[in-house]
Backbone as numpy.savetxt, mean C-alpha at the origin, in Angstrom:
# Nx Ny Nz CAx CAy CAz Cx Cy Cz
-8.04 10.90 -1.70 -8.71 12.03 -2.33 -10.17 12.06 -1.91
-10.89 13.06 -2.32 -12.29 13.19 -1.94 -13.14 12.04 -2.41
-12.74 11.38 -3.49 -13.53 10.26 -3.99 -13.36 9.00 -3.15
-12.53 9.04 -2.11 -12.40 7.91 -1.19 -13.61 7.86 -0.24
-14.35 8.97 -0.16 -15.57 8.98 0.65 -16.47 7.84 0.21
-16.99 7.11 1.17 -17.82 5.96 0.87 -17.06 4.65 0.99
-15.76 4.72 0.83 -14.91 3.54 0.97 -14.09 3.59 2.25
-14.04 4.76 2.89 -13.10 4.97 3.99 -13.31 4.01 5.16
-14.55 3.74 5.55 -14.78 2.81 6.66 -14.30 1.41 6.33
-14.58 0.96 5.09 -14.13 -0.37 4.67 -12.60 -0.46 4.65
-11.96 0.59 4.17 -10.49 0.59 4.09 -9.89 0.52 5.49
-10.35 1.39 6.39 -9.80 1.41 7.75 -10.05 0.09 8.47
-11.25 -0.46 8.33 -11.58 -1.73 8.98 -10.67 -2.86 8.47
-10.48 -2.93 7.16 -9.62 -3.98 6.59 -8.17 -3.79 7.01
-7.71 -2.55 7.09 -6.33 -2.27 7.53 -6.13 -2.76 8.96
-7.10 -2.49 9.83 -6.99 -2.93 11.22 -6.97 -4.46 11.32
-7.79 -5.13 10.52 -7.80 -6.60 10.51 -6.47 -7.15 9.99
-5.91 -6.49 8.99 -4.62 -6.89 8.45 -3.56 -6.88 9.54
-3.57 -5.85 10.37 -2.59 -5.73 11.45 -2.70 -6.83 12.49
-3.84 -7.50 12.56 -4.05 -8.56 13.55 -3.68 -9.95 13.03
-3.34 -10.04 11.74 -2.97 -11.35 11.19 -1.72 -11.87 11.89
-1.67 -13.18 12.18 -0.50 -13.71 12.89 0.80 -13.57 12.12
0.73 -13.49 10.80 1.96 -13.36 10.01 2.45 -11.91 9.92
1.64 -10.98 10.35 2.02 -9.56 10.28 2.61 -9.15 11.62
3.81 -9.65 11.88 4.49 -9.34 13.13 5.59 -8.32 12.90
5.89 -8.10 11.66 7.02 -7.26 11.32 6.73 -5.78 11.57
7.76 -5.02 11.40 7.65 -3.58 11.55 7.23 -2.99 10.21
6.51 -1.85 10.27 6.01 -1.30 9.02 5.86 0.21 9.09
5.51 0.78 7.96 5.23 2.20 7.86 3.86 2.39 7.24
3.34 3.60 7.33 2.01 3.89 6.80 1.99 5.32 6.28
1.51 5.48 5.04 1.43 6.78 4.39 0.01 7.01 3.89
-0.47 8.22 4.02 -1.75 8.62 3.45 -1.48 9.65 2.37
-2.29 9.63 1.33 -2.08 10.63 0.29 -3.41 11.12 -0.25
-3.48 12.42 -0.43 -4.54 13.07 -1.19 -3.82 14.10 -2.04
-4.01 15.40 -1.81 -3.25 16.37 -2.59 -1.79 16.43 -2.15
-1.50 15.90 -0.95 -0.13 15.79 -0.46 -0.01 14.46 0.30
1.18 14.16 0.73 1.43 12.90 1.43 1.61 13.18 2.91
0.92 12.38 3.73 1.08 12.47 5.18 1.75 11.18 5.64
2.88 11.33 6.31 3.58 10.17 6.85 2.95 9.88 8.21
2.16 8.81 8.28 1.54 8.40 9.53 2.59 7.75 10.42
3.40 6.88 9.82 4.48 6.21 10.53 5.55 5.83 9.51
6.77 6.26 9.74 7.87 5.87 8.86 8.08 4.36 8.98
8.53 3.71 7.92 8.71 2.26 7.97 9.68 1.81 9.05
9.33 0.68 9.66 10.21 -0.08 10.53 10.48 0.52 11.90
9.69 1.45 12.35 9.91 2.02 13.68 9.02 1.36 14.74
7.85 0.89 14.33 6.87 0.33 15.26 6.25 -0.90 14.62
5.86 -1.89 15.43 5.23 -3.09 14.90 3.93 -2.74 14.17
3.66 -3.47 13.10 2.47 -3.22 12.28 1.18 -3.22 13.09
1.02 -4.19 13.95 -0.25 -4.28 14.67 -0.53 -3.03 15.48
0.51 -2.41 16.02 0.33 -1.18 16.80 -0.01 -0.02 15.89
0.74 0.14 14.80 0.49 1.23 13.85 -0.91 1.12 13.25
-1.26 -0.05 12.79 -2.53 -0.23 12.08 -3.73 -0.19 13.02
-3.57 -0.64 14.25 -4.68 -0.60 15.20 -5.04 0.83 15.59
-4.06 1.71 15.62 -4.30 3.11 16.00 -4.71 3.99 14.82
-4.68 3.44 13.63 -4.88 4.24 12.42 -6.29 4.83 12.32
-6.33 6.10 11.99 -7.58 6.82 11.70 -7.38 7.55 10.38
-8.26 7.30 9.42 -8.15 7.92 8.11 -8.41 9.42 8.24
-7.53 10.23 7.69 -7.71 11.67 7.70 -8.87 12.04 6.78
-9.42 13.21 6.97 -10.50 13.69 6.12 -10.02 13.75 4.68
-10.78 13.16 3.80 -10.38 13.12 2.39 -10.34 14.52 1.80
-9.34 14.76 1.00 -9.19 16.04 0.32 -9.16 15.82 -1.18
-8.72 16.80 -1.92 -8.63 16.67 -3.37 -7.28 16.16 -3.79
-7.19 15.65 -4.98 -5.92 15.20 -5.53 -5.53 13.81 -5.08
-4.57 13.23 -5.81 -4.07 11.90 -5.49 -2.56 11.90 -5.74
-1.79 12.25 -4.71 -0.32 12.32 -4.82 0.28 10.93 -4.66
-0.15 10.03 -5.53 0.24 8.63 -5.43 1.72 8.40 -5.70
2.25 9.01 -6.74 3.67 8.80 -7.05 4.56 9.34 -5.93
4.19 10.47 -5.36 4.96 11.02 -4.23 4.92 10.07 -3.04
3.75 9.50 -2.76 3.62 8.55 -1.65 4.48 7.31 -1.90
4.47 6.82 -3.12 5.29 5.66 -3.46 6.77 5.99 -3.27
7.18 7.12 -3.79 8.59 7.52 -3.70 9.02 7.64 -2.24
8.18 8.26 -1.40 8.53 8.40 0.02 8.62 7.03 0.70
7.68 6.16 0.41 7.72 4.85 1.06 8.94 4.05 0.61
9.26 4.10 -0.68 10.46 3.41 -1.15 11.71 3.99 -0.52
11.83 5.31 -0.54 13.04 5.95 0.02 13.19 5.62 1.50
12.11 5.74 2.25 12.17 5.43 3.68 12.46 3.95 3.90
11.86 3.10 3.08 12.06 1.66 3.21 13.44 1.21 2.81
14.07 1.93 1.91 15.41 1.56 1.45 16.45 1.70 2.55
16.12 2.46 3.58 17.07 2.62 4.68 17.10 1.37 5.55
16.14 0.47 5.33 16.08 -0.79 6.07 16.27 -1.93 5.09
17.04 -2.91 5.46 17.31 -4.02 4.54 16.18 -5.04 4.49
15.29 -5.01 5.46 14.30 -6.06 5.54 12.90 -5.67 5.06
12.78 -4.62 4.24 11.46 -4.27 3.72 11.03 -5.37 2.75
9.81 -5.84 2.89 9.33 -6.95 2.10 8.48 -6.52 0.91
7.60 -5.54 1.15 6.58 -5.24 0.15 5.99 -3.86 0.41
5.47 -3.24 -0.65 4.70 -2.01 -0.53 3.28 -2.34 -0.99
2.30 -2.04 -0.14 0.89 -2.24 -0.47 0.25 -0.87 -0.67
-0.51 -0.72 -1.74 -1.16 0.56 -2.03 -2.65 0.33 -2.20
-3.45 1.18 -1.55 -4.89 1.22 -1.77 -5.19 2.62 -2.28
-5.76 2.71 -3.47 -6.03 4.02 -4.05 -7.37 4.00 -4.76
-7.94 5.17 -4.92 -9.24 5.29 -5.56 -9.23 6.16 -6.81
-8.07 6.58 -7.24 -8.11 7.46 -8.39 -6.83 7.59 -9.14
-6.93 8.29 -10.26 -5.79 8.57 -11.13 -4.82 9.47 -10.38
-3.53 9.18 -10.44 -2.56 10.04 -9.78 -2.64 11.47 -10.33
-2.55 12.43 -9.42 -2.58 13.83 -9.83 -1.16 14.40 -9.93
-0.17 13.56 -9.64 1.22 13.98 -9.73 1.93 13.14 -10.79
3.20 13.38 -10.96 4.00 12.66 -11.96 5.10 11.87 -11.26
5.51 10.75 -11.86 6.58 9.96 -11.24 7.92 10.67 -11.29
8.71 10.50 -10.23 10.07 11.04 -10.18 11.00 10.14 -10.96
12.21 10.61 -11.24 13.15 9.84 -12.06 13.63 8.54 -11.42
13.58 8.41 -10.12 14.07 7.19 -9.47 12.97 6.19 -9.13
11.72 6.53 -9.41 10.60 5.66 -9.03 10.69 4.28 -9.67
11.01 4.21 -10.92 11.09 2.92 -11.62 12.16 2.03 -10.99
13.30 2.60 -10.69 14.40 1.83 -10.08 13.97 1.30 -8.71
13.32 2.14 -7.91 12.85 1.71 -6.59 11.82 0.59 -6.72
10.87 0.76 -7.64 9.80 -0.22 -7.77 10.31 -1.58 -8.25
11.44 -1.59 -8.92 12.02 -2.86 -9.36 12.69 -3.61 -8.21
13.01 -2.92 -7.14 13.68 -3.55 -6.00 12.71 -4.06 -4.94
11.53 -3.47 -4.88 10.56 -3.82 -3.84 9.23 -4.18 -4.48
8.70 -5.39 -4.23 7.40 -5.75 -4.79 6.33 -4.74 -4.35
5.50 -4.34 -5.30 4.47 -3.33 -5.04 3.13 -3.88 -5.51
2.19 -4.00 -4.58 0.87 -4.54 -4.86 -0.16 -3.43 -4.67
-1.06 -3.30 -5.64 -2.02 -2.20 -5.65 -3.45 -2.74 -5.67
-4.29 -2.17 -4.82 -5.73 -2.45 -4.89 -6.43 -1.14 -5.21
-7.08 -1.11 -6.35 -7.87 0.05 -6.76 -9.28 -0.13 -6.23
-9.80 0.84 -5.51 -11.18 0.78 -5.05 -12.00 1.77 -5.86
-13.23 1.39 -6.19 -14.09 2.26 -6.98 -14.22 1.76 -8.40
-14.59 2.66 -9.27 -14.85 2.31 -10.66 -13.60 2.49 -11.51
-12.78 1.46 -11.55 -11.52 1.54 -12.29 -11.51 0.56 -13.43
-10.97 0.99 -14.53 -10.76 0.09 -15.66 -9.30 0.09 -16.06
-8.50 0.90 -15.38 -7.10 1.04 -15.74 -6.23 1.05 -14.49
-5.10 0.34 -14.57 -4.09 0.40 -13.51 -3.14 1.52 -13.90
-3.28 2.66 -13.25 -2.53 3.86 -13.61 -1.03 3.74 -13.33
-0.65 2.78 -12.53 0.77 2.66 -12.17 1.32 1.28 -12.52
0.78 0.65 -13.54 1.20 -0.72 -13.90 2.70 -0.81 -14.17
3.29 0.25 -14.66 4.73 0.25 -14.93 5.55 0.09 -13.65
4.94 0.41 -12.50 5.66 0.39 -11.22 5.16 -0.69 -10.27
4.09 -1.37 -10.61 3.52 -2.33 -9.67 3.79 -3.77 -10.10
3.88 -4.64 -9.11 4.08 -6.06 -9.34 2.77 -6.70 -9.76
1.69 -6.27 -9.10 0.37 -6.83 -9.37 -0.68 -5.86 -8.86
-1.89 -5.99 -9.41 -2.97 -5.13 -8.93 -4.30 -5.89 -8.96
-5.25 -5.36 -8.22 -6.61 -5.88 -8.20 -7.56 -4.69 -8.15
-8.83 -4.94 -8.46 -9.84 -3.88 -8.47 -11.01 -4.33 -7.61
-11.51 -3.42 -6.76 -12.69 -3.68 -5.94 -13.74 -2.63 -6.27
-14.77 -3.04 -7.01 -15.85 -2.12 -7.35 -16.98 -2.15 -6.32
-17.17 -3.28 -5.69 -18.18 -3.42 -4.65 -17.67 -4.44 -3.65
-18.30 -4.50 -2.48 -17.82 -5.41 -1.45 -16.39 -5.12 -1.06
-16.07 -3.84 -0.96 -14.69 -3.40 -0.77 -14.05 -4.02 0.47
-14.77 -4.08 1.58 -14.18 -4.63 2.81 -13.71 -6.05 2.59
-14.54 -6.90 2.01 -14.17 -8.29 1.78 -13.01 -8.43 0.81
-13.02 -7.63 -0.25 -11.94 -7.68 -1.23 -10.63 -7.22 -0.60
-10.69 -6.13 0.17 -9.49 -5.65 0.87 -8.96 -6.71 1.81
-9.84 -7.32 2.56 -9.42 -8.35 3.52 -8.73 -9.51 2.79
-9.33 -9.97 1.69 -8.72 -11.05 0.91 -7.38 -10.63 0.32
-7.33 -9.40 -0.18 -6.10 -8.86 -0.77 -4.98 -8.82 0.26
-5.27 -8.26 1.43 -4.27 -8.17 2.50 -3.85 -9.56 2.98
-4.81 -10.46 3.17 -4.48 -11.82 3.61 -3.57 -12.51 2.60
-3.90 -12.41 1.34 -3.09 -13.06 0.30 -1.67 -12.54 0.29
-1.53 -11.23 0.36 -0.19 -10.63 0.34 0.59 -11.04 1.59
-0.04 -10.93 2.74 0.65 -11.24 4.01 1.16 -12.67 4.03
0.32 -13.61 3.66 0.73 -15.01 3.72 1.72 -15.34 2.61
1.60 -14.72 1.46 2.55 -14.97 0.37 3.94 -14.47 0.74
4.01 -13.26 1.27 5.30 -12.66 1.61 6.00 -13.44 2.71
5.25 -13.98 3.66 5.86 -14.62 4.82 5.90 -16.14 4.75
5.27 -16.74 3.77 5.20 -18.19 3.76 5.92 -18.86 2.61
6.43 -18.11 1.67 7.08 -18.71 0.52 8.53 -18.28 0.44
9.33 -19.15 -0.08 10.73 -18.84 -0.31 10.96 -18.72 -1.81
11.87 -17.86 -2.16 12.26 -17.73 -3.56 13.69 -18.19 -3.68
13.95 -19.11 -4.58 15.29 -19.63 -4.80 15.81 -19.11 -6.11
16.99 -18.58 -6.12 17.63 -18.14 -7.35 18.72 -19.15 -7.67
18.57 -19.82 -8.79 19.53 -20.86 -9.17 20.32 -20.34 -10.37
21.63 -20.31 -10.21 22.51 -19.84 -11.29 23.28 -21.01 -11.85
23.51 -20.97 -13.15 24.31 -22.02 -13.78 25.78 -21.79 -13.53
């Protein structure tokens, strides 16, 4: 949205650095959202480092179609069995409403959110696994956030033990 102005360089820079991490070898997708959602790259068609290195943030507009972006990423990701995680960077309150299947999708795929700007509320806590807030030093916080998620997703195993 328009309130992303001022954070856009930090966001793009951190996204490009994320793509260069040695653990980010997998395929990925990328969505932008303001008043509507722009699919930059559907999930799993191109390696992350290529998608993220070429990324250029579109001119910020009004609105925050966050729920629509989440729904599209989940739906597109569900067509692939190896989707690991959805990462969201947002600067504002969603201007749209969640669809009926959003909760079900969010329960199947871990969703991590980084709010940039002056936030005191996680607007999508019902759908997210975890969130963080960056009020200042956005580039460093984004870099740490992306590093933590990347290494956690690729370096840990989860064991389900049934009686």
